[in-house]
PDB file of C-alpha atoms in Angstrom:
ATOM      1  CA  UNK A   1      96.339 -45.947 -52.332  1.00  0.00           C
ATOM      2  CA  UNK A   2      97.570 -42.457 -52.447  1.00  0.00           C
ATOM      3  CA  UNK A   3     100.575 -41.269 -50.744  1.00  0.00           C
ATOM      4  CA  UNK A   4     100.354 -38.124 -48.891  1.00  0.00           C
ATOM      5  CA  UNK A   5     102.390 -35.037 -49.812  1.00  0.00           C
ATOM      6  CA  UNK A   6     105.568 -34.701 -48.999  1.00  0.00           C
ATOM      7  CA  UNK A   7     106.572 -32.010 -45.948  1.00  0.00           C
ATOM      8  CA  UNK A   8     108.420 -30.095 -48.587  1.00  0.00           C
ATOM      9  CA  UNK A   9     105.240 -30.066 -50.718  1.00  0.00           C
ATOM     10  CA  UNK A  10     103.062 -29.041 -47.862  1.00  0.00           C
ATOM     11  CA  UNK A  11     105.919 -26.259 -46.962  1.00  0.00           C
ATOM     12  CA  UNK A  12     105.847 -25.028 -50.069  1.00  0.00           C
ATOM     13  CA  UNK A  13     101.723 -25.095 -50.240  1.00  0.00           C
ATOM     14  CA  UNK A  14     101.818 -23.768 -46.908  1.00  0.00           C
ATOM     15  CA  UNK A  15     104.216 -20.542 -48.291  1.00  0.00           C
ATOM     16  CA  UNK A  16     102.085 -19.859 -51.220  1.00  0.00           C
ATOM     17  CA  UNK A  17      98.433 -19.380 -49.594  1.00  0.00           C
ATOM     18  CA  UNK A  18     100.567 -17.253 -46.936  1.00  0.00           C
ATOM     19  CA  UNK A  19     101.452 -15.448 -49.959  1.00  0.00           C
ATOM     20  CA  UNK A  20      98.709 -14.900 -51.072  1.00  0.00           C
ATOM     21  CA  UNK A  21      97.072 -13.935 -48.148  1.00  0.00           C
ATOM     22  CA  UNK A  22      99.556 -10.972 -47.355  1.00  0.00           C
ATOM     23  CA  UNK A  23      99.565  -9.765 -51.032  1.00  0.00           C
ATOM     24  CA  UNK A  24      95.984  -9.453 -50.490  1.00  0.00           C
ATOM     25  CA  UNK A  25      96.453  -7.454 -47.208  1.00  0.00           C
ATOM     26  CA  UNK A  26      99.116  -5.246 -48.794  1.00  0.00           C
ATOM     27  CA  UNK A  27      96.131  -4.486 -51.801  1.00  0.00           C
ATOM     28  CA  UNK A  28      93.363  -4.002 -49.758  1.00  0.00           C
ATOM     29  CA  UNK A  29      95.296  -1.247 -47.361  1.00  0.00           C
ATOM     30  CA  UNK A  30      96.804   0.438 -50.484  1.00  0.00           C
ATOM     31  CA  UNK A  31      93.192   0.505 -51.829  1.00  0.00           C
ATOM     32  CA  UNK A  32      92.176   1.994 -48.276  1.00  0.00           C
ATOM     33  CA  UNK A  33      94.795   4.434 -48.427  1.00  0.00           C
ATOM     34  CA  UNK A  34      93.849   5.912 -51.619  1.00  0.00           C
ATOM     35  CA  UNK A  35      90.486   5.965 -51.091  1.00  0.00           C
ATOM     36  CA  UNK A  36      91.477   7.696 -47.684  1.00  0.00           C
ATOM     37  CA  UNK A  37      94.031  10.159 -49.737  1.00  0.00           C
ATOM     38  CA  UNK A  38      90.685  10.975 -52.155  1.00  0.00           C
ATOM     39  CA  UNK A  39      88.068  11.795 -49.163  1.00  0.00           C
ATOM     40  CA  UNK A  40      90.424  13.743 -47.377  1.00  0.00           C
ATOM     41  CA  UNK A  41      91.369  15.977 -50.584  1.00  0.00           C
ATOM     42  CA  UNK A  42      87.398  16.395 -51.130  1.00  0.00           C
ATOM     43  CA  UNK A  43      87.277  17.633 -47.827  1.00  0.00           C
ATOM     44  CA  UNK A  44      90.280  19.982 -47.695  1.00  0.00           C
ATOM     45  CA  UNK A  45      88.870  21.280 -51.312  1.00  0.00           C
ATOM     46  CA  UNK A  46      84.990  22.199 -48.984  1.00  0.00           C
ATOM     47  CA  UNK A  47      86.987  23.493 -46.626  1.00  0.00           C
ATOM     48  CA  UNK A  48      88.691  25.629 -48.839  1.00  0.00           C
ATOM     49  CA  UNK A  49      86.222  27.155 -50.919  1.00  0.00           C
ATOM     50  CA  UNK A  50      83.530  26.704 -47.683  1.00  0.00           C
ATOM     51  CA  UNK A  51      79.908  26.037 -49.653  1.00  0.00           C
ATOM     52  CA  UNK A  52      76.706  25.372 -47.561  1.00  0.00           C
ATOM     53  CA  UNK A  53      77.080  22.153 -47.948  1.00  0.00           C
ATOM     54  CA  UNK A  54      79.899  19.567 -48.832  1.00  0.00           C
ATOM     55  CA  UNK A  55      80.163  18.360 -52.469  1.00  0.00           C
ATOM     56  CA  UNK A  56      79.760  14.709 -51.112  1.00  0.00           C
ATOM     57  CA  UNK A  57      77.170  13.259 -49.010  1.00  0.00           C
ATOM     58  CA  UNK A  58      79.232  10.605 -46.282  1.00  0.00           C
ATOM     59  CA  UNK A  59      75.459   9.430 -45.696  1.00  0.00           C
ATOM     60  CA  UNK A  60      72.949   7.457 -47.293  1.00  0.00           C
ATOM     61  CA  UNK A  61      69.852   5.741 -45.935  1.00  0.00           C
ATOM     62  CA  UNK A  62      71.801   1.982 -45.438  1.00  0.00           C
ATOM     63  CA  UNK A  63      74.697   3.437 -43.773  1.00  0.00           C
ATOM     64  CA  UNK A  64      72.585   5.915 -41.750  1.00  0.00           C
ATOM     65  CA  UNK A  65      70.818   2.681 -40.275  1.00  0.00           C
ATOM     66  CA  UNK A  66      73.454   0.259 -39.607  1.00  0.00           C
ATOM     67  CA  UNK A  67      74.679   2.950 -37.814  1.00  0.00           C
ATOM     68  CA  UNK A  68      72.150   3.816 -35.950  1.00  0.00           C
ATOM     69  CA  UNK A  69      71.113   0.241 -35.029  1.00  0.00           C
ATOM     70  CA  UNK A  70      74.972  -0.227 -34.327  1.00  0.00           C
ATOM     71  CA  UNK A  71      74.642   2.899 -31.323  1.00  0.00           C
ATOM     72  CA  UNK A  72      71.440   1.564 -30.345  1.00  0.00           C
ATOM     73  CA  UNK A  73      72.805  -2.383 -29.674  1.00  0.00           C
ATOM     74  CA  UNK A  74      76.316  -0.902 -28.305  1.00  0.00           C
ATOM     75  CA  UNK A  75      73.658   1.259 -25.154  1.00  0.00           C
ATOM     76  CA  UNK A  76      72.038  -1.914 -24.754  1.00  0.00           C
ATOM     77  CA  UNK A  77      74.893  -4.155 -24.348  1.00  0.00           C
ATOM     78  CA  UNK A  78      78.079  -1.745 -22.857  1.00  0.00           C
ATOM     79  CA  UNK A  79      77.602   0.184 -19.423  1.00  0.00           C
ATOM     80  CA  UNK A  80      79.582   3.362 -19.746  1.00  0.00           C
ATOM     81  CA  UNK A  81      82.739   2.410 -18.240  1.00  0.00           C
ATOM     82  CA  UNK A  82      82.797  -0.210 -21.351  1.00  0.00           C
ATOM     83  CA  UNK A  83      82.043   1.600 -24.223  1.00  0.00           C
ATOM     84  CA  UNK A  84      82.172   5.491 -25.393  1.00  0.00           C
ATOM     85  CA  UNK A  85      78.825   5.486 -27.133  1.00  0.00           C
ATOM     86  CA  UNK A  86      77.071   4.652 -24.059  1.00  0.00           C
ATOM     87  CA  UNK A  87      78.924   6.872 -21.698  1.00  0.00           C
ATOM     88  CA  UNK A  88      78.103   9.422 -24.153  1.00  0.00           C
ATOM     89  CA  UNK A  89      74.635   8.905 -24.128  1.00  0.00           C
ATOM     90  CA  UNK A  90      74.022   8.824 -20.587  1.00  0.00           C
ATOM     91  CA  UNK A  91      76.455  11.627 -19.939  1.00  0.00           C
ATOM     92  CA  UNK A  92      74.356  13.944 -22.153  1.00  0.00           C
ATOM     93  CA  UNK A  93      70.433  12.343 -20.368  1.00  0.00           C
ATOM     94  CA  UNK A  94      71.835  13.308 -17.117  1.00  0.00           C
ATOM     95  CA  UNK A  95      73.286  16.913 -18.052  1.00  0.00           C
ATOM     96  CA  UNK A  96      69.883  17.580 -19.910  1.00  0.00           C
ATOM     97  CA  UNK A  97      67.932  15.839 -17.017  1.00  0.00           C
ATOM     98  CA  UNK A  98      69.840  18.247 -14.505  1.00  0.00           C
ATOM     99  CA  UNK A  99      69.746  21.259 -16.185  1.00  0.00           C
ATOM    100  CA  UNK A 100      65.936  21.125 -16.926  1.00  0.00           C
ATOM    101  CA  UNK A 101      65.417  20.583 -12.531  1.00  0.00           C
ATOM    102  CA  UNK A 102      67.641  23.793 -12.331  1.00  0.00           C
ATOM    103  CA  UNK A 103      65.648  26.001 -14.712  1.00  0.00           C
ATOM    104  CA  UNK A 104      61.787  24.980 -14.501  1.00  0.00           C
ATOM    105  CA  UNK A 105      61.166  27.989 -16.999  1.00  0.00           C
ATOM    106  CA  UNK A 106      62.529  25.035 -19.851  1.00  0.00           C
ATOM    107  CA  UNK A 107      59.191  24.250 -22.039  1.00  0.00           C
ATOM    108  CA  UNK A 108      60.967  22.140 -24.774  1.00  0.00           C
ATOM    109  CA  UNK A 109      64.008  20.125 -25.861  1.00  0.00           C
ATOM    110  CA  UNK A 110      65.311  19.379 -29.354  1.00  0.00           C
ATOM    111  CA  UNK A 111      67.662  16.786 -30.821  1.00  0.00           C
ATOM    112  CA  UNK A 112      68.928  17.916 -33.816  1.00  0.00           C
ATOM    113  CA  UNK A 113      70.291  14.821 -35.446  1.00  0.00           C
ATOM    114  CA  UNK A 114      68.260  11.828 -33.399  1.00  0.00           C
ATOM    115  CA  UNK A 115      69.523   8.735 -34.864  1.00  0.00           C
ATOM    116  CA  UNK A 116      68.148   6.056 -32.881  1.00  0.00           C
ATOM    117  CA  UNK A 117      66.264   7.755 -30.652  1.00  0.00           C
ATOM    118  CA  UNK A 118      67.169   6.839 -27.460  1.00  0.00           C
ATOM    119  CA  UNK A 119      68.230  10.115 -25.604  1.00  0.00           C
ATOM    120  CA  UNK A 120      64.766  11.838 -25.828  1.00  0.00           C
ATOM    121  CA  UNK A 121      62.979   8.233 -24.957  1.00  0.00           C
ATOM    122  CA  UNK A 122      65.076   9.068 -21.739  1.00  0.00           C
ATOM    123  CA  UNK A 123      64.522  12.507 -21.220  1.00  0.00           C
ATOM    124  CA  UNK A 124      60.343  12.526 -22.020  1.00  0.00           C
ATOM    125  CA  UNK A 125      60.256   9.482 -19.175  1.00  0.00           C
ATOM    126  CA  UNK A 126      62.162  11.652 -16.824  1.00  0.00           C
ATOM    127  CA  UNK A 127      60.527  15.359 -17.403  1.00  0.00           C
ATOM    128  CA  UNK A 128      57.051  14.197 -18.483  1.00  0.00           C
ATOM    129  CA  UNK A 129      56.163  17.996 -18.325  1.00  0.00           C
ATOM    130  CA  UNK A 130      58.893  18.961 -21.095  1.00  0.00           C
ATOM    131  CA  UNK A 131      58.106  18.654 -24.517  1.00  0.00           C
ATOM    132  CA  UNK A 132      60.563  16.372 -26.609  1.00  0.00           C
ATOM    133  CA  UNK A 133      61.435  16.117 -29.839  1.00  0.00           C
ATOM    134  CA  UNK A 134      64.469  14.281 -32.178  1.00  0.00           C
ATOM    135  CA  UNK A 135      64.662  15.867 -35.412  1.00  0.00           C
ATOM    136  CA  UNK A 136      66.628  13.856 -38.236  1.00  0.00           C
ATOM    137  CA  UNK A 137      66.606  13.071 -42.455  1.00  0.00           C
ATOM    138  CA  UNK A 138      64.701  10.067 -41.362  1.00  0.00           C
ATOM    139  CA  UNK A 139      63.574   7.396 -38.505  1.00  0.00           C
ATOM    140  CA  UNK A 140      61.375   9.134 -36.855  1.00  0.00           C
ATOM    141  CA  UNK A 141      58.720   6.309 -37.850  1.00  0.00           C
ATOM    142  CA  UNK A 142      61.018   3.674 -36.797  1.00  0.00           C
ATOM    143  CA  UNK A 143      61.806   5.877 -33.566  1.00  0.00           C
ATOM    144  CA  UNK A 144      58.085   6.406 -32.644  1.00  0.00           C
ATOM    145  CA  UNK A 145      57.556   2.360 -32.671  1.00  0.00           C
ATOM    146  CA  UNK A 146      60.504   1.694 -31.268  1.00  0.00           C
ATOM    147  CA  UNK A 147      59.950   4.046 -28.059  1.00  0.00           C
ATOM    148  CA  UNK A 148      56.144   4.283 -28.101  1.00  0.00           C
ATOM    149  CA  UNK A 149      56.184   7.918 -28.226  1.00  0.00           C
ATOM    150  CA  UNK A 150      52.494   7.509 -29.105  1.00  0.00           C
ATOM    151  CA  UNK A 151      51.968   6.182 -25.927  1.00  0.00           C
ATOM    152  CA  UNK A 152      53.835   9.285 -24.739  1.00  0.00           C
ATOM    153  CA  UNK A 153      51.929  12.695 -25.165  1.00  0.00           C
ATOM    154  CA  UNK A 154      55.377  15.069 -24.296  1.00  0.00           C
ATOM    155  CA  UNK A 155      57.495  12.545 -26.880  1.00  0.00           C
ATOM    156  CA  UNK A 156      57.741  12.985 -30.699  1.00  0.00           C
ATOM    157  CA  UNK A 157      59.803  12.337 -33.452  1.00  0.00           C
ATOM    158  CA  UNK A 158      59.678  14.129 -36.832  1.00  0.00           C
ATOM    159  CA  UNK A 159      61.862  14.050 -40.125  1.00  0.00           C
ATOM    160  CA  UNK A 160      62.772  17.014 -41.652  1.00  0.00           C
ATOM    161  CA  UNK A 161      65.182  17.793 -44.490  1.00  0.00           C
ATOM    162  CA  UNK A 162      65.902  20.771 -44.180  1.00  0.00           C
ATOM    163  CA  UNK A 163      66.605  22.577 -40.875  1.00  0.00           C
ATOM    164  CA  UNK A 164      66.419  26.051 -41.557  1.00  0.00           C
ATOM    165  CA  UNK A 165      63.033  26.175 -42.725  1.00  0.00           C
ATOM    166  CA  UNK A 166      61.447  23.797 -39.846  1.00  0.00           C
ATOM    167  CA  UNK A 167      63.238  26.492 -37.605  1.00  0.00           C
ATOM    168  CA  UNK A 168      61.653  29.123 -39.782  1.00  0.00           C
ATOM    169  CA  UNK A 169      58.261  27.372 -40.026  1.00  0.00           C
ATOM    170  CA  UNK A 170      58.648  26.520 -35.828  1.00  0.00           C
ATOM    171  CA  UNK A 171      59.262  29.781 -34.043  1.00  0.00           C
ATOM    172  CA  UNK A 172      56.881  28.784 -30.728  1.00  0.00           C
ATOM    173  CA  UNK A 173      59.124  25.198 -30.589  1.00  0.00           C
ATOM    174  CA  UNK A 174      62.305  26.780 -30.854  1.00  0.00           C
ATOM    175  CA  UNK A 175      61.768  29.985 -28.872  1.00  0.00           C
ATOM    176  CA  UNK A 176      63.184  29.361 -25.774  1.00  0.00           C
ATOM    177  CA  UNK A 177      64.060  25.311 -26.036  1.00  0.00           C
ATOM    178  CA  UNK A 178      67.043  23.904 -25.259  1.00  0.00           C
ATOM    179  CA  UNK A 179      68.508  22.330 -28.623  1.00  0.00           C
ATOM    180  CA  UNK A 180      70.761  19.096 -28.320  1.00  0.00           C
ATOM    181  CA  UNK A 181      73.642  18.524 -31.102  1.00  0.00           C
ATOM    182  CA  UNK A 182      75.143  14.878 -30.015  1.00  0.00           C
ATOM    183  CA  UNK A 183      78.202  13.873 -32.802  1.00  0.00           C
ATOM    184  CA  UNK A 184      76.654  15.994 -35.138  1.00  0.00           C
ATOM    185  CA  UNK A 185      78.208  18.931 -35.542  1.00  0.00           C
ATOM    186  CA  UNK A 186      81.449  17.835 -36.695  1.00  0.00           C
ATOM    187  CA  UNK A 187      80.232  16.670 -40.223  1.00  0.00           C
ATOM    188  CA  UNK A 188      78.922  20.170 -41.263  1.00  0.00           C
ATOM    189  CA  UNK A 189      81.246  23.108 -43.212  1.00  0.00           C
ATOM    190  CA  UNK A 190      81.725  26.720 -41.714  1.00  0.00           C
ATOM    191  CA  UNK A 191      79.397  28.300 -44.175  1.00  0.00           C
ATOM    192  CA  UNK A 192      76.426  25.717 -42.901  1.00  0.00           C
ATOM    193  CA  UNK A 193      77.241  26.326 -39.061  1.00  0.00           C
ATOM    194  CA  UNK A 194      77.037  29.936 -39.256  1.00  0.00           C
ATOM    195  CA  UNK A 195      73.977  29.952 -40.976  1.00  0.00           C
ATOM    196  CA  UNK A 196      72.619  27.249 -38.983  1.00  0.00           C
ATOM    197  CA  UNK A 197      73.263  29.244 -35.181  1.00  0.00           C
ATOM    198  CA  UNK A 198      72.404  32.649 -36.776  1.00  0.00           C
ATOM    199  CA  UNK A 199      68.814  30.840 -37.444  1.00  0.00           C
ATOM    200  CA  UNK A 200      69.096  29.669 -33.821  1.00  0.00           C
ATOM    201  CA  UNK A 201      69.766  32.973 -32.611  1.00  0.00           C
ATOM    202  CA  UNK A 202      67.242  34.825 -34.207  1.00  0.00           C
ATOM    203  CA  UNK A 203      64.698  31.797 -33.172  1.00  0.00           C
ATOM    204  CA  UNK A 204      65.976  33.235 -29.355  1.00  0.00           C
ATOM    205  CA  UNK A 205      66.260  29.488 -28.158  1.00  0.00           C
ATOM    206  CA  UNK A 206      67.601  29.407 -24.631  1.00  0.00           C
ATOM    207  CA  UNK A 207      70.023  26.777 -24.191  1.00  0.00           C
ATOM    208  CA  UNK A 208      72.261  24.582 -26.670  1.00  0.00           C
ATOM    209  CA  UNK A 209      74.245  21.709 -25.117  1.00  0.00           C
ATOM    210  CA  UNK A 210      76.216  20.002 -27.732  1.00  0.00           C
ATOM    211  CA  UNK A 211      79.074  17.023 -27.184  1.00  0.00           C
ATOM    212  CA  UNK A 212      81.409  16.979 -30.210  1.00  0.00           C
ATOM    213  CA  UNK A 213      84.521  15.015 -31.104  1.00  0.00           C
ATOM    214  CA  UNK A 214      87.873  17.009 -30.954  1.00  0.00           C
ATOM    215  CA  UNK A 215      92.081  16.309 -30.070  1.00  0.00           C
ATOM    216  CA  UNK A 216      95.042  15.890 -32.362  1.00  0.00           C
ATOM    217  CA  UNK A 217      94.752  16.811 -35.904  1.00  0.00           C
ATOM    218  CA  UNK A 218      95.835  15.455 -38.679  1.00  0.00           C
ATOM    219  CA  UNK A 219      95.609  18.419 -40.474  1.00  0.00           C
ATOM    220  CA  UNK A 220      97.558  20.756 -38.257  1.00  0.00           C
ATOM    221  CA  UNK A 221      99.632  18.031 -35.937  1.00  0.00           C
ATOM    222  CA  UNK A 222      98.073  19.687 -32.555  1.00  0.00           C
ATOM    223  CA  UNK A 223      95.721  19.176 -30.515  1.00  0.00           C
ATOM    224  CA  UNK A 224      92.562  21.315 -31.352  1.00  0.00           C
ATOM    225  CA  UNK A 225      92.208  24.618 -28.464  1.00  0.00           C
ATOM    226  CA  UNK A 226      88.886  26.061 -28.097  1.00  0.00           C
ATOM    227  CA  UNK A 227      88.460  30.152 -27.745  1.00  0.00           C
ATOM    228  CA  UNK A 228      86.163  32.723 -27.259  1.00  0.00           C
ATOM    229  CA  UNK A 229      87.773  34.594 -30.147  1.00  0.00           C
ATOM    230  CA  UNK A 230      87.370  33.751 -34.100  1.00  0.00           C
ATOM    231  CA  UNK A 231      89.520  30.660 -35.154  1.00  0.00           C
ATOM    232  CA  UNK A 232      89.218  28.688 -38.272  1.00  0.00           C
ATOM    233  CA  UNK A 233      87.694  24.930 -38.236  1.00  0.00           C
ATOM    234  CA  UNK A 234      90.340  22.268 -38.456  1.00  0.00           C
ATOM    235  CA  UNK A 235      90.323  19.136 -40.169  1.00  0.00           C
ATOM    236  CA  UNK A 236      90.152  16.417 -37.550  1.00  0.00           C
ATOM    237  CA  UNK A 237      90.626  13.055 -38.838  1.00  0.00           C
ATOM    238  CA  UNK A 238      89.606  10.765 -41.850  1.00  0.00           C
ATOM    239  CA  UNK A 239      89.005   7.777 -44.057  1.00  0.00           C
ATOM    240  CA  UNK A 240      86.834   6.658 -46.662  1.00  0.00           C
ATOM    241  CA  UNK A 241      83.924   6.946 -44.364  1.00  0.00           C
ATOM    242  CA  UNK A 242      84.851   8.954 -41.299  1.00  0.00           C
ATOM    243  CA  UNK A 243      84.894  12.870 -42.102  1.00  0.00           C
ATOM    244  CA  UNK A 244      84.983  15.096 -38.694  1.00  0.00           C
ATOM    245  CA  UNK A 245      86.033  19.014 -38.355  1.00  0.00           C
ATOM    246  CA  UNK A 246      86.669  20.210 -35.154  1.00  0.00           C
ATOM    247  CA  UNK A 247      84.880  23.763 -35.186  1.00  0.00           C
ATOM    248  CA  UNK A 248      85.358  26.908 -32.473  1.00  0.00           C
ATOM    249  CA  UNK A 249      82.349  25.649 -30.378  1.00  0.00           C
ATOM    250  CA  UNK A 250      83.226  28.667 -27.921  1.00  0.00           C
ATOM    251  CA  UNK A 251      82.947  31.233 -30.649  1.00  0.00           C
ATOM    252  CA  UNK A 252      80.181  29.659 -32.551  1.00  0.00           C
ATOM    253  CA  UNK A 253      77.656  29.710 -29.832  1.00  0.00           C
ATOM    254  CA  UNK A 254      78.755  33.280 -28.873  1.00  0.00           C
ATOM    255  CA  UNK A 255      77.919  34.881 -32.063  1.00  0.00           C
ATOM    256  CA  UNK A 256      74.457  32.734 -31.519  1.00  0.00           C
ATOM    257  CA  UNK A 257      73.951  34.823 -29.011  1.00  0.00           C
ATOM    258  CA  UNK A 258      74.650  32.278 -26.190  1.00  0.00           C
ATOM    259  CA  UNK A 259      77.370  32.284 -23.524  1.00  0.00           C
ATOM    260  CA  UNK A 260      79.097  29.062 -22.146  1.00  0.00           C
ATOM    261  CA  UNK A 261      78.309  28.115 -18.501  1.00  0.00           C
ATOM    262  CA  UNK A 262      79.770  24.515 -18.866  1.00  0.00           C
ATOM    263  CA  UNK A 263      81.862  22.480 -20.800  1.00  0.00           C
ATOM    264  CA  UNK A 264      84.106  19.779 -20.612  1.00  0.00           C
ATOM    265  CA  UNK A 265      87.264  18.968 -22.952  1.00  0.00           C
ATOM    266  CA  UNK A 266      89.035  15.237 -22.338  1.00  0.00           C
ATOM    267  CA  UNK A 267      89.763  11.811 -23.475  1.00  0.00           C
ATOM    268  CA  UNK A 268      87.467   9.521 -24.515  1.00  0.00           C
ATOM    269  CA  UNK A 269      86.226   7.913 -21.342  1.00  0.00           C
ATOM    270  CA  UNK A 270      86.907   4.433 -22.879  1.00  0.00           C
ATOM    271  CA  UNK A 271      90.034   5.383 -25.037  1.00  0.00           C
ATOM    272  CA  UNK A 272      93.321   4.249 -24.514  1.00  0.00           C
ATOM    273  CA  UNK A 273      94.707   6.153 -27.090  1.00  0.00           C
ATOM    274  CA  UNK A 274      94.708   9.907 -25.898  1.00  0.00           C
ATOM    275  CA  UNK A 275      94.779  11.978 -29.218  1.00  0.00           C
ATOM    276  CA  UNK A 276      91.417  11.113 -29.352  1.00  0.00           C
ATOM    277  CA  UNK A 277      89.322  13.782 -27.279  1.00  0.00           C
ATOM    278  CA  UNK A 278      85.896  15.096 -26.753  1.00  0.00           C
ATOM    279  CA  UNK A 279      83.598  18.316 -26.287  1.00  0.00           C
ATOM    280  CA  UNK A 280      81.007  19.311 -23.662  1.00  0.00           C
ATOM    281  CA  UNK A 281      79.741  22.764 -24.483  1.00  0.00           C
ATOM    282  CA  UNK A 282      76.706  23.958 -22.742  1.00  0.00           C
ATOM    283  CA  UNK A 283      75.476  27.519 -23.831  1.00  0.00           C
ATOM    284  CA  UNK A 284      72.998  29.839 -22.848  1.00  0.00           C
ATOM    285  CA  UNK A 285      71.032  32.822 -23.861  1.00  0.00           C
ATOM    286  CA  UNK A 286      70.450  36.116 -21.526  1.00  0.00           C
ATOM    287  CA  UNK A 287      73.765  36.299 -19.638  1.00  0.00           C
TER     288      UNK A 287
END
């Protein structure tokens, strides 16, 4: 018959795995801290010499649909008292839901950057007479099953690749459409959103109504403040798989040609920590 260990044995068992455990902790934050340290020196280099695009791509297909299956299960499951993505989304159906009863002249509505779909699902249902479409790199196959937007003759969901020419290629969808930019805005450099709302511009859409991360950065140790006049982009926050900028929405949609009629700058509606802020702007043409 065996005899069982002694207390001191199991102590000193007991001291080891714990150990072990926090050596592996300590490892796998260093590791996460230099892998942080790396993507934020990538971006301050983009940001710095400002290309089109950045010389990294923070998306591939996998991660682009865990996330996007992640947004979709958090609306299901989370009112928006509960959780930020859904207040977000339903915060953005009702502005674009209001603003389209308040100007009847409003044809079409664009979702640059459509993800999982949901938002024009909920705007086609409500304005059957307004033509929607989400634009992204890919889903809108996925999308159209998911939401019957066959079913659906005012609901449509297209992948394109590059932005600029399907606004060169569309000039009757974008003239005069209302284009949506939901957490999308933040991932792009200067260079690419100048180009990107000069194309607008010149397309003469009439509304854009974007909702945009912003508060403290880590770059500058303030909080972000938005102007009418010509400020630089700041570098928000970061990690191995997070990269935001906080750009001059104010001035940006001005020199598209648009003027700001709304907007709204607070907390998260579900965060307790307040650094962390976001960005209602809603612009329009002819004013």
């Amino acid at each position: 018959m065996k005899s069982k260990p002694s207390i001191m044995c199991r102590f000193k068992f007991f001291i080891g795995h714990l150990f072990v455990k926090v050596l592996h902790r300590c490892l796998c934050i260093a590791q996460k801290q230099e892998r942080n340290v790396k993507a934020i020196n990538k971006y301050m280099a983009d940001l710095e010499s400002n290309p089109l695009e950045r010389s990294f791509d923070i998306y591939d297909p996998d991660y682009d649909a865990r996330l996007w299956r992640g947004y979709r299960k958090v609306i299901l499951e989370f009112s928006p008292e509960q959780h930020e993505t859904t207040f977000r989304a339903h915060f953005m159906r009702n502005e674009l839901i209001t603003l389209i009863a308040e100007d009847p002249s409003i044809k079409t509505v664009i979702n640059v950057g459509s993800g999982y779909g949901w938002l024009e699902s909920e705007v086609a249902a409500a304005c059957p007479a307004v033509n929607v479409v989400g634009l992204d790199r890919r889903q809108s196959e996925s999308n159209a099953k998911e939401f019957n937007s066959s079913e659906r003759s005012n609901l449509s969901y297209v992948d394109v690749d590059d932005i600029f020419k399907n606004i060169e290629e569309n000039p009757d969808l974008y003239n005069g459409a209302v284009i949506v930019f939901v957490n999308v805005l933040h991932i792009f450099l200067p260079m690419f959103m100048d180009k990107l709302f000069k194309a607008l511009g010149d397309a003469k859409i009439g509304y854009v109504a974007l909702w945009e991360p912003c508060g403290f950065s880590r770059r500058t140790g303030k909080f972000y403040e938005f102007t009418d006049e010509e400020k630089p982009a700041t570098y928000y926050y970061g990690s191995d798989n997070d990269y935001v900028l906080i750009h001059n929405y104010p001035n940006i949609l001005r020199r598209g040609g648009l003027k700001v009629i709304k907007s709204r700058v607070a907390p998260q509606a579900t965060e307790l920590l307040q650094q962390h802020h976001v960005a209602y702007f809603l612009g329009k043409r002819g004013i």
